[in-house]
Structures are given as C-alpha cells and as structure tokens.
PDB file with SEQRES, HELIX, SHEET and CRYST1 records, atoms N, CA, C and O in Angstrom:
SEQRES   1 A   66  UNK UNK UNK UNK UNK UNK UNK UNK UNK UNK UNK UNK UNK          
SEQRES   2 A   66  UNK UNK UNK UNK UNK UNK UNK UNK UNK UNK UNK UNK UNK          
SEQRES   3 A   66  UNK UNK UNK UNK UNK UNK UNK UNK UNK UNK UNK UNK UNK          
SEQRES   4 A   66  UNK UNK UNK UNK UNK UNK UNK UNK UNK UNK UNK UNK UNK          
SEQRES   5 A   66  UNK UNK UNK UNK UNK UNK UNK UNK UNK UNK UNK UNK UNK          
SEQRES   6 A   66  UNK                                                          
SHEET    1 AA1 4 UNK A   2  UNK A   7  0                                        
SHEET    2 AA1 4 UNK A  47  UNK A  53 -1                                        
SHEET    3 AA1 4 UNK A  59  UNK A  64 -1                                        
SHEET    4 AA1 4 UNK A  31  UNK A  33 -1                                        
SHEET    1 AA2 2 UNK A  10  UNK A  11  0                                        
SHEET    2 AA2 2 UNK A  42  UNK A  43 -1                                        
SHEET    1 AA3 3 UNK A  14  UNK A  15  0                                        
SHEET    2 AA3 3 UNK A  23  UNK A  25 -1                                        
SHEET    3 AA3 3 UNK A  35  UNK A  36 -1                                        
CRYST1    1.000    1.000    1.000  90.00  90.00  90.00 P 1           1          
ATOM      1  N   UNK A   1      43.269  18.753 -19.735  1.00  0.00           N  
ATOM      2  CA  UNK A   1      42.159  18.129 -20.394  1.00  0.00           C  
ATOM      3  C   UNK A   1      40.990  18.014 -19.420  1.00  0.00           C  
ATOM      4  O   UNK A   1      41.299  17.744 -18.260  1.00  0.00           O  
ATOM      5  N   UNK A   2      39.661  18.180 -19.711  1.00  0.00           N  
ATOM      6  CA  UNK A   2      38.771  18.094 -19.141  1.00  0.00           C  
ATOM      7  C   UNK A   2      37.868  17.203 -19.819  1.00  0.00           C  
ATOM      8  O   UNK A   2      37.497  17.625 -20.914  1.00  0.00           O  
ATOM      9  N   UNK A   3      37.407  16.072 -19.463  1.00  0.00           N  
ATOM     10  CA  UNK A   3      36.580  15.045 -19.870  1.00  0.00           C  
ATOM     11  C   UNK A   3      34.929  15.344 -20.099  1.00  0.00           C  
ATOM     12  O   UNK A   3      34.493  16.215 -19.347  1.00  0.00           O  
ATOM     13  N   UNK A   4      34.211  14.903 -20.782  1.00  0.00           N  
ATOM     14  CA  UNK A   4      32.599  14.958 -20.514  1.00  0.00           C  
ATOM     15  C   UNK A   4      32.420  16.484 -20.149  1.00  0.00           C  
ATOM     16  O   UNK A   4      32.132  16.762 -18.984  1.00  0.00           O  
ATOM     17  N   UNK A   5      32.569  17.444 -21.046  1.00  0.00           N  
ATOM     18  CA  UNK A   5      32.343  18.656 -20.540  1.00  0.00           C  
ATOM     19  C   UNK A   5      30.869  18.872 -21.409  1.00  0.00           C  
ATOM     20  O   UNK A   5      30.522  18.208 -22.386  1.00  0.00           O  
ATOM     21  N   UNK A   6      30.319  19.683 -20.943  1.00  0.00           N  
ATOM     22  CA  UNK A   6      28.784  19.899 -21.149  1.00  0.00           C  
ATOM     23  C   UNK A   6      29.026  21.328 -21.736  1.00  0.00           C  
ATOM     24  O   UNK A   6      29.368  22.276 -21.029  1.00  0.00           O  
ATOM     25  N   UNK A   7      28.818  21.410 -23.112  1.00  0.00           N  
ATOM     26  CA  UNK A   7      29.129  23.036 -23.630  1.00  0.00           C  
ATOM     27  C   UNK A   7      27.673  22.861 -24.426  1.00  0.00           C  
ATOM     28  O   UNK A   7      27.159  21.913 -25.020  1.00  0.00           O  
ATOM     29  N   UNK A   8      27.161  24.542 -24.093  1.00  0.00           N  
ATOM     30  CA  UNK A   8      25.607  24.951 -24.850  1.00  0.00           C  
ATOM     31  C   UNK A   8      25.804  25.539 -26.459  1.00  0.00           C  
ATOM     32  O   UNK A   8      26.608  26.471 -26.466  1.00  0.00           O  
ATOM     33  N   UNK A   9      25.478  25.343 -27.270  1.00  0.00           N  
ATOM     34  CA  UNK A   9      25.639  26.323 -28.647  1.00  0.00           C  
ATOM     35  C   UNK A   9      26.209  27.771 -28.214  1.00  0.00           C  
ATOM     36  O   UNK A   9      25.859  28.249 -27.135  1.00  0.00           O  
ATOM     37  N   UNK A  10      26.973  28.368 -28.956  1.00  0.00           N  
ATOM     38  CA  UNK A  10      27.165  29.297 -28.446  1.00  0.00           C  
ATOM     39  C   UNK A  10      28.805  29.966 -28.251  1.00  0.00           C  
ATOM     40  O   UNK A  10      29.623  29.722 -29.138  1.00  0.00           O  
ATOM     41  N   UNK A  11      29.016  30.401 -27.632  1.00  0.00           N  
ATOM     42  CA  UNK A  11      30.738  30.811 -27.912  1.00  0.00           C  
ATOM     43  C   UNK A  11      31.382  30.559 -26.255  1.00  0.00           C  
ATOM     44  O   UNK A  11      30.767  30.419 -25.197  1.00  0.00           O  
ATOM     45  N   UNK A  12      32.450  30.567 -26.458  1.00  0.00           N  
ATOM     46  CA  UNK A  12      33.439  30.473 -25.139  1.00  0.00           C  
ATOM     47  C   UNK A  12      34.466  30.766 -25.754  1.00  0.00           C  
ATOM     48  O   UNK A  12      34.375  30.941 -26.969  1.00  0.00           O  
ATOM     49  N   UNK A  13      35.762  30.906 -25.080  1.00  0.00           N  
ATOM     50  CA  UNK A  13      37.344  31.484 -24.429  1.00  0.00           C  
ATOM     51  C   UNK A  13      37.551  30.373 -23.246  1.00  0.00           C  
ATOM     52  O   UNK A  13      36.728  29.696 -22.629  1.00  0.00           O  
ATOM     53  N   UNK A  14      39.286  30.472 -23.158  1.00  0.00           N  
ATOM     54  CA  UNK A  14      40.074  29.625 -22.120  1.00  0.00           C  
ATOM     55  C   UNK A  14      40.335  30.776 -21.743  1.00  0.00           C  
ATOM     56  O   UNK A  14      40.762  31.702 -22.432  1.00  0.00           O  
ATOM     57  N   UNK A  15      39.965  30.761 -20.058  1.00  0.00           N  
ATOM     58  CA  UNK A  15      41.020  31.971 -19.316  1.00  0.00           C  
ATOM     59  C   UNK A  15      41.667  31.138 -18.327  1.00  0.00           C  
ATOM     60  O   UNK A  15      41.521  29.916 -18.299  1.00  0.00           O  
ATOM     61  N   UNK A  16      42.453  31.860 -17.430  1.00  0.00           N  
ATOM     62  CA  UNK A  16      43.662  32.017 -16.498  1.00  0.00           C  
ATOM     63  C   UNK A  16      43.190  32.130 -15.253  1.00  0.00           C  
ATOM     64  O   UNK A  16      43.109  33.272 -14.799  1.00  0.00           O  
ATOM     65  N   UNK A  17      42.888  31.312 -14.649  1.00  0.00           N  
ATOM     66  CA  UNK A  17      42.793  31.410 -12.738  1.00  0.00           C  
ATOM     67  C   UNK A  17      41.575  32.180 -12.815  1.00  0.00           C  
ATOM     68  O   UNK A  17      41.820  33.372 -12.628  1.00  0.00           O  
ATOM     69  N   UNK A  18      40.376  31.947 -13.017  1.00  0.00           N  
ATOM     70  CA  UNK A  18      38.981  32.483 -13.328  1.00  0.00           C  
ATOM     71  C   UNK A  18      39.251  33.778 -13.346  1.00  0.00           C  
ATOM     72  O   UNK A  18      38.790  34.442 -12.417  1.00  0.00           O  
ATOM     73  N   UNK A  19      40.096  34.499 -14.444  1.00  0.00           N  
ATOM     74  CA  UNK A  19      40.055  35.959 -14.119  1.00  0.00           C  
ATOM     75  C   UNK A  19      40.405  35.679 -15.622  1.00  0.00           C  
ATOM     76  O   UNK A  19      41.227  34.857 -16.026  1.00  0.00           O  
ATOM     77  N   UNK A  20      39.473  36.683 -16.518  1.00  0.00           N  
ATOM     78  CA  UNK A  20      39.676  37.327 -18.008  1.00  0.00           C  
ATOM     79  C   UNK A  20      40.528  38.070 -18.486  1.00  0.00           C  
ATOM     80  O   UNK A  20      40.434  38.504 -19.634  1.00  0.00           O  
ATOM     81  N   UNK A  21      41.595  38.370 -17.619  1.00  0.00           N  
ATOM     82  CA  UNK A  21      42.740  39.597 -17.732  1.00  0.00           C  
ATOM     83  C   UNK A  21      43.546  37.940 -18.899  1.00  0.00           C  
ATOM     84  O   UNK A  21      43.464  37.629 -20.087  1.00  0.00           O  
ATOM     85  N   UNK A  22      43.834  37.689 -18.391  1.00  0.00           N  
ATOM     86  CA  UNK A  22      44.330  36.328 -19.386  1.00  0.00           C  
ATOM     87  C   UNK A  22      43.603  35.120 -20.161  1.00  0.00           C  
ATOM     88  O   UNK A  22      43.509  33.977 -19.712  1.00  0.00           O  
ATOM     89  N   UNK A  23      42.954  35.694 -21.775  1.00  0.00           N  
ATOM     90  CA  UNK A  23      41.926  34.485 -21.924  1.00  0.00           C  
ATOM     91  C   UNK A  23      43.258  34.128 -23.475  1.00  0.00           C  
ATOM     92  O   UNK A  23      44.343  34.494 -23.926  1.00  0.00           O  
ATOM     93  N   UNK A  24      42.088  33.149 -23.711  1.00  0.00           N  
ATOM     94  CA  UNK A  24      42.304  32.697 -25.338  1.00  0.00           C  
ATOM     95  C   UNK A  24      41.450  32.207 -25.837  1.00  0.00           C  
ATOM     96  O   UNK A  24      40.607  31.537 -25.241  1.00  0.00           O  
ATOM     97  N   UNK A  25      41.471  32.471 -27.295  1.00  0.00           N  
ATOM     98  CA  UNK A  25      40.193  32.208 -28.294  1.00  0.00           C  
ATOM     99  C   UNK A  25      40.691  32.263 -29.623  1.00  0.00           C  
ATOM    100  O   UNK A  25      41.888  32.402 -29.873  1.00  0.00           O  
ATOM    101  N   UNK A  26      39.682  32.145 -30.593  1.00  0.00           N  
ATOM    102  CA  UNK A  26      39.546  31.987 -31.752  1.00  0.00           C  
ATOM    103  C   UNK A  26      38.613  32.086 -32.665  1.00  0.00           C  
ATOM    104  O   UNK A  26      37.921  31.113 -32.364  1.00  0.00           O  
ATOM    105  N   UNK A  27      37.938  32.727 -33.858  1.00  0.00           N  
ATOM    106  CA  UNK A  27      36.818  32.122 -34.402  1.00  0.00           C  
ATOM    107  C   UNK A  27      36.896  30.732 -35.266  1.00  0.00           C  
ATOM    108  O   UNK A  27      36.329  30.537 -36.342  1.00  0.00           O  
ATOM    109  N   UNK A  28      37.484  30.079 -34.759  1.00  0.00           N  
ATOM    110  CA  UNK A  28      37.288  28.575 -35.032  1.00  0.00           C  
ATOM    111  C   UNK A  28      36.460  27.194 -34.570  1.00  0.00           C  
ATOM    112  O   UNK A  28      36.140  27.434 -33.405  1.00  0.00           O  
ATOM    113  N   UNK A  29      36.205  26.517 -34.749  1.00  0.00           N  
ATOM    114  CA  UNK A  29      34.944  25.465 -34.000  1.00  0.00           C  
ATOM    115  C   UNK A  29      36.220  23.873 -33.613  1.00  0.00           C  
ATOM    116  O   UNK A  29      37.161  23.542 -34.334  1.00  0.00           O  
ATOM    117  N   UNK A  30      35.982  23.496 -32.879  1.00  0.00           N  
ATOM    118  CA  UNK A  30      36.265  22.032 -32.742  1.00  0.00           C  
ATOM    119  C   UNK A  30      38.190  22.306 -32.353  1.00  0.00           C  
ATOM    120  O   UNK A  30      38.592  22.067 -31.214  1.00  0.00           O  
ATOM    121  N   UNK A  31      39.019  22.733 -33.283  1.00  0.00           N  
ATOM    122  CA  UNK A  31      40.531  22.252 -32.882  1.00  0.00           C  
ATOM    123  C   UNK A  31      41.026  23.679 -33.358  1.00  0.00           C  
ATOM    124  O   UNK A  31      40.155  24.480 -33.699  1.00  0.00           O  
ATOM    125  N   UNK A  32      41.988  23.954 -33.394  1.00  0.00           N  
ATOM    126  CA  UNK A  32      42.891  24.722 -33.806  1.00  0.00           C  
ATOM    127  C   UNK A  32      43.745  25.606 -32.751  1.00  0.00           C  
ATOM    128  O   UNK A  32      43.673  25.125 -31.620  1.00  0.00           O  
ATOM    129  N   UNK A  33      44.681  26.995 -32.850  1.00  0.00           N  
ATOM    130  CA  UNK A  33      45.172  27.634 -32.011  1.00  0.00           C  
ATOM    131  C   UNK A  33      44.832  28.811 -31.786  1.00  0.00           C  
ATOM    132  O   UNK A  33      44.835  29.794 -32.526  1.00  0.00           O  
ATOM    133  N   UNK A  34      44.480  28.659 -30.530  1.00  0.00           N  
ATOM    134  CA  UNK A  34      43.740  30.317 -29.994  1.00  0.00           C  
ATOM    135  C   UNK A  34      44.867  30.939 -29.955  1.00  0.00           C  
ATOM    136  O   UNK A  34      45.977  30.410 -30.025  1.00  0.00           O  
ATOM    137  N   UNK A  35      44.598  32.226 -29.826  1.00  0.00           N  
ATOM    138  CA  UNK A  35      45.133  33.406 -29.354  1.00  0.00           C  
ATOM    139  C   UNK A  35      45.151  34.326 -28.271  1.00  0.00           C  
ATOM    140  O   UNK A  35      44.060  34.787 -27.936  1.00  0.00           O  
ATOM    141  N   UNK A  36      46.210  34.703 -27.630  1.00  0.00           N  
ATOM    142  CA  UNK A  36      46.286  35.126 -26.334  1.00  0.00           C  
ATOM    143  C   UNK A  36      45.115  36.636 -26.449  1.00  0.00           C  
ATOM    144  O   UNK A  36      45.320  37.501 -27.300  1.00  0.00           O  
ATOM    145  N   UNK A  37      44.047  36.716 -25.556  1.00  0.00           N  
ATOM    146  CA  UNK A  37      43.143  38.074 -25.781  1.00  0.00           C  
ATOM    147  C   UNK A  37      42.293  37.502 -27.235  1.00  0.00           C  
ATOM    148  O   UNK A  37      41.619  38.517 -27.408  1.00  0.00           O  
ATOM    149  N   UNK A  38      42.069  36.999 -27.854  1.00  0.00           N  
ATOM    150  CA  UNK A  38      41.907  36.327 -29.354  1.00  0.00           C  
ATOM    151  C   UNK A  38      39.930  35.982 -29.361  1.00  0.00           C  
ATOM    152  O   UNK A  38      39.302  35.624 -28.364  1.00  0.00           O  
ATOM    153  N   UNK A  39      39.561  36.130 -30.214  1.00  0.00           N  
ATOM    154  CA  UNK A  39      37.895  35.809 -30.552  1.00  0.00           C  
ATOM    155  C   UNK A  39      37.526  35.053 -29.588  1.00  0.00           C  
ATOM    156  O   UNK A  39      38.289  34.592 -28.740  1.00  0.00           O  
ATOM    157  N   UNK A  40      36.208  34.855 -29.654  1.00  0.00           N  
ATOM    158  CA  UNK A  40      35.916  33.841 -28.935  1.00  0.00           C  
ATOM    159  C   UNK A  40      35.277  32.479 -30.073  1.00  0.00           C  
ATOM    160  O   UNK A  40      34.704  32.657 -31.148  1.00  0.00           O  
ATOM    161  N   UNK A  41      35.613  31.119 -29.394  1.00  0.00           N  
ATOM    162  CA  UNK A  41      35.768  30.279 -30.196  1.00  0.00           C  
ATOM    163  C   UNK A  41      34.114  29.648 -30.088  1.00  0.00           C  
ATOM    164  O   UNK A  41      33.610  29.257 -29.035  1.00  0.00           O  
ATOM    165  N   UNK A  42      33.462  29.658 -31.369  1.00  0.00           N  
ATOM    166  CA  UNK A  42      32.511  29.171 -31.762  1.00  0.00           C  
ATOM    167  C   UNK A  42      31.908  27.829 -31.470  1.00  0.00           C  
ATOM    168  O   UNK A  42      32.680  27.004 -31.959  1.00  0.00           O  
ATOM    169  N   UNK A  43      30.733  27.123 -30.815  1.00  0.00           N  
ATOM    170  CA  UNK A  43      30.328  25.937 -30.615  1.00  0.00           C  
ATOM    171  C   UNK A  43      28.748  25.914 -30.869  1.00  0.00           C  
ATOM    172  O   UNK A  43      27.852  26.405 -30.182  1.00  0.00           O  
ATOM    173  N   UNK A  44      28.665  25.011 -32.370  1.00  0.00           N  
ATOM    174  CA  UNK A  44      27.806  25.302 -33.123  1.00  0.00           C  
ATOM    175  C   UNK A  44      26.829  24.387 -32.604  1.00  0.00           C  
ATOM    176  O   UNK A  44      25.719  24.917 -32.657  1.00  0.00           O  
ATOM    177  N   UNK A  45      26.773  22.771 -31.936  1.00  0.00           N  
ATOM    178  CA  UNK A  45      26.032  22.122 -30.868  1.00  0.00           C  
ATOM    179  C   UNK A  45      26.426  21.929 -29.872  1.00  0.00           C  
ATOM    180  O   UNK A  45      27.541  21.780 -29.371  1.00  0.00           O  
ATOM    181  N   UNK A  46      24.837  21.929 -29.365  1.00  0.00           N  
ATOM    182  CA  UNK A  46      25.176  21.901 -28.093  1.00  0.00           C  
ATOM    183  C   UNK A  46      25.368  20.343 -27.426  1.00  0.00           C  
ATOM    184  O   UNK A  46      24.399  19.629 -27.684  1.00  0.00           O  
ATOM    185  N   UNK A  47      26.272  19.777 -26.739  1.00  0.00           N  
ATOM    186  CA  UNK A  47      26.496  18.537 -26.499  1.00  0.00           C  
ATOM    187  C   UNK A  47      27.841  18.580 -25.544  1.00  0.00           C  
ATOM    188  O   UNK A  47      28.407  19.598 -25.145  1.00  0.00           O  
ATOM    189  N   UNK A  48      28.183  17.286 -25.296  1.00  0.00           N  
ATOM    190  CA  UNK A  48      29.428  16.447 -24.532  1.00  0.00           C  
ATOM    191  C   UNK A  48      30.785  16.597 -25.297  1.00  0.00           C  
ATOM    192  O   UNK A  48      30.996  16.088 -26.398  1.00  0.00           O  
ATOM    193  N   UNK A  49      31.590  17.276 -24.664  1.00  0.00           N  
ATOM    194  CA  UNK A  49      32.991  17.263 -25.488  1.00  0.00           C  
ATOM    195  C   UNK A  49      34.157  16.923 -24.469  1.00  0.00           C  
ATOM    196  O   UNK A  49      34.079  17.393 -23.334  1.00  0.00           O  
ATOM    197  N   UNK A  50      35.134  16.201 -24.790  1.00  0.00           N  
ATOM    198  CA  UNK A  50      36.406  16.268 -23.968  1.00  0.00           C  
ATOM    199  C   UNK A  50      37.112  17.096 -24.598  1.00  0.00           C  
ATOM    200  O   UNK A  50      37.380  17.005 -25.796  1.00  0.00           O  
ATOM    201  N   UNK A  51      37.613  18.313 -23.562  1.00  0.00           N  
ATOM    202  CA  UNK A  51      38.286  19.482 -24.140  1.00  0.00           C  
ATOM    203  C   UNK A  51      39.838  19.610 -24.255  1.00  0.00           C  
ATOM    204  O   UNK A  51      40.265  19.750 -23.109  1.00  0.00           O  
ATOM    205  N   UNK A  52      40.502  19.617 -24.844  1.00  0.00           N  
ATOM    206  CA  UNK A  52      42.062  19.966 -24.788  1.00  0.00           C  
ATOM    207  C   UNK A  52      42.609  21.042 -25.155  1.00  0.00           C  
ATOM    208  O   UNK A  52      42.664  21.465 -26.310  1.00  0.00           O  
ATOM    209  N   UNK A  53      43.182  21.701 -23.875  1.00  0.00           N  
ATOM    210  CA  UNK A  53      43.845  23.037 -24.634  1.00  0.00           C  
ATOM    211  C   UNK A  53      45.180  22.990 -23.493  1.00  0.00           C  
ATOM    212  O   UNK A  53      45.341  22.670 -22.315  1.00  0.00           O  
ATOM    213  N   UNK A  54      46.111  23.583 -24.769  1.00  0.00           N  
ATOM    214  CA  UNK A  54      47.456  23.497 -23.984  1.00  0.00           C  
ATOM    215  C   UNK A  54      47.653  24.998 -23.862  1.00  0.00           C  
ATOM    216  O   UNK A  54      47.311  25.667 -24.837  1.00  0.00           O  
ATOM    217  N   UNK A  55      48.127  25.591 -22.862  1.00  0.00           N  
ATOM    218  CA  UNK A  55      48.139  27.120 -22.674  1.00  0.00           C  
ATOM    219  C   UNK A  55      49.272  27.431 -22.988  1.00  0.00           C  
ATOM    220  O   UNK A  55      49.245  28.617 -23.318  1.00  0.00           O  
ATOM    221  N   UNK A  56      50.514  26.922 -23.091  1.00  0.00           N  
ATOM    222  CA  UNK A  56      52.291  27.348 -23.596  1.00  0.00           C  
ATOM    223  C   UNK A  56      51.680  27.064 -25.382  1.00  0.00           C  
ATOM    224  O   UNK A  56      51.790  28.157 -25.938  1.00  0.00           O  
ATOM    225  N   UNK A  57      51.317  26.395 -26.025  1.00  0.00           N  
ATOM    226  CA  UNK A  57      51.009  26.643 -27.687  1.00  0.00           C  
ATOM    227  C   UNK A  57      49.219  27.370 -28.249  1.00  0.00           C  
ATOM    228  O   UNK A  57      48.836  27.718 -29.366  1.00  0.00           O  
ATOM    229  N   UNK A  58      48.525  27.360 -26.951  1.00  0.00           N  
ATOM    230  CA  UNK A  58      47.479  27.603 -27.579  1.00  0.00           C  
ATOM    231  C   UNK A  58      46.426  26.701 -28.179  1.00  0.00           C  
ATOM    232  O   UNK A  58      45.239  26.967 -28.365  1.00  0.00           O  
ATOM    233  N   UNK A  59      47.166  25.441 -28.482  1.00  0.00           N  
ATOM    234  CA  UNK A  59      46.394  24.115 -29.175  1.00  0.00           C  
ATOM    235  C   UNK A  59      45.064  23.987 -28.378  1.00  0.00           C  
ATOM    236  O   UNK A  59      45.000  23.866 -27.154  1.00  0.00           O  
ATOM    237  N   UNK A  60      44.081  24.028 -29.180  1.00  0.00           N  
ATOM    238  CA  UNK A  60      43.071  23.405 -28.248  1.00  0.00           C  
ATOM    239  C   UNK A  60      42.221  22.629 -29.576  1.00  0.00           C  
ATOM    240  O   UNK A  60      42.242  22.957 -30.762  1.00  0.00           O  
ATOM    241  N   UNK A  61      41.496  21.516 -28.936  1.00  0.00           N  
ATOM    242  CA  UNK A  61      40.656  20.595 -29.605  1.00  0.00           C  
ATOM    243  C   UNK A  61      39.274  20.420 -28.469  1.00  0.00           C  
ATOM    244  O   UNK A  61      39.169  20.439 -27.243  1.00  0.00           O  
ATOM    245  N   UNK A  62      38.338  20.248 -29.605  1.00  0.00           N  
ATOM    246  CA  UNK A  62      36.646  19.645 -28.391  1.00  0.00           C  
ATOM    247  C   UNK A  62      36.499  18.296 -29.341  1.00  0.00           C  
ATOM    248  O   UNK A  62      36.534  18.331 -30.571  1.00  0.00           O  
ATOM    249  N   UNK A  63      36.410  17.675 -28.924  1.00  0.00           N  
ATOM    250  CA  UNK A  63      36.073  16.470 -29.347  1.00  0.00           C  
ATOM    251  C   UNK A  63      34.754  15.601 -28.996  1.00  0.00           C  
ATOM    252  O   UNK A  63      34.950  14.833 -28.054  1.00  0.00           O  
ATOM    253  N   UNK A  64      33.425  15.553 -29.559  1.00  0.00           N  
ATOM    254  CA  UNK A  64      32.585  15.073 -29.309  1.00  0.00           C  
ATOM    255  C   UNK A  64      32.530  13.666 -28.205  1.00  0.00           C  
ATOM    256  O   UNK A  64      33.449  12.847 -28.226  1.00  0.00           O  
ATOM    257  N   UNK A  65      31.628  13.554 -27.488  1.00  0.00           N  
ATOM    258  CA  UNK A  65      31.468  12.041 -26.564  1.00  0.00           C  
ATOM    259  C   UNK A  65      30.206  11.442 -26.711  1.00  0.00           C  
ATOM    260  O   UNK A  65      29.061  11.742 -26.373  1.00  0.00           O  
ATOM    261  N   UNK A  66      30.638  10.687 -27.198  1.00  0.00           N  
ATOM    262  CA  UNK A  66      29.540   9.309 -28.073  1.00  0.00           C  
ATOM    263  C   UNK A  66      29.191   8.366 -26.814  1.00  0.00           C  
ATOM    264  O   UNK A  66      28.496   7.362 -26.969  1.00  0.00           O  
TER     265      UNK A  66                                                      
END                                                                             
C-alpha cells in the first residue's frame, strides 16, 4: 500500500522492481483485478489516492484522500 499518492489524469500499470518486463493493468478506474502484461488502468482525476495492489491476486484499489 502506498498512502497519499499523487496520480495525474491519465493511465498507469503496476510493475516489478522498476523494470516493465513484469507489469499489471487493466482498463478499469478505481478497484478491480489487473492482469499480468494487461491494459493500462485508467485515472480519470487528477488527485490524492491511497493505492492498494496485491501482486499474488492482482487486486488493486485507488481510493481518493479527502
């Protein structure tokens, strides 16, 4: 989990030891399960999110910070 993360409109992927040979994504916004090599996951504002992504299921959630 990464707290207070600062994401711009725009798209991102989870990769593996800063190297893209291993990412995950989705075209989904906010929660759901990426896919290993998989889209890249959509972020429609730009704002503060605490991020969760588990890399053994893929789960990931952004959750706005108020």
């Amino acid at each position: 989990m990464k707290k207070n993360v600062a994401l711009n409109s725009g798209e991102f992927k989870f990769r593996a030891n800063h190297d893209w040979g291993t990412n995950w994504g989705v075209a989904q916004e906010f929660f759901g399960v990426a896919d290993l090599g998989g889209g890249n996951i959509p972020v429609s504002t730009a704002f503060n999110y605490d991020v969760y992504f588990n890399d053994i299921t893929g789960e990931f959630s952004f959750i706005p910070v108020y």
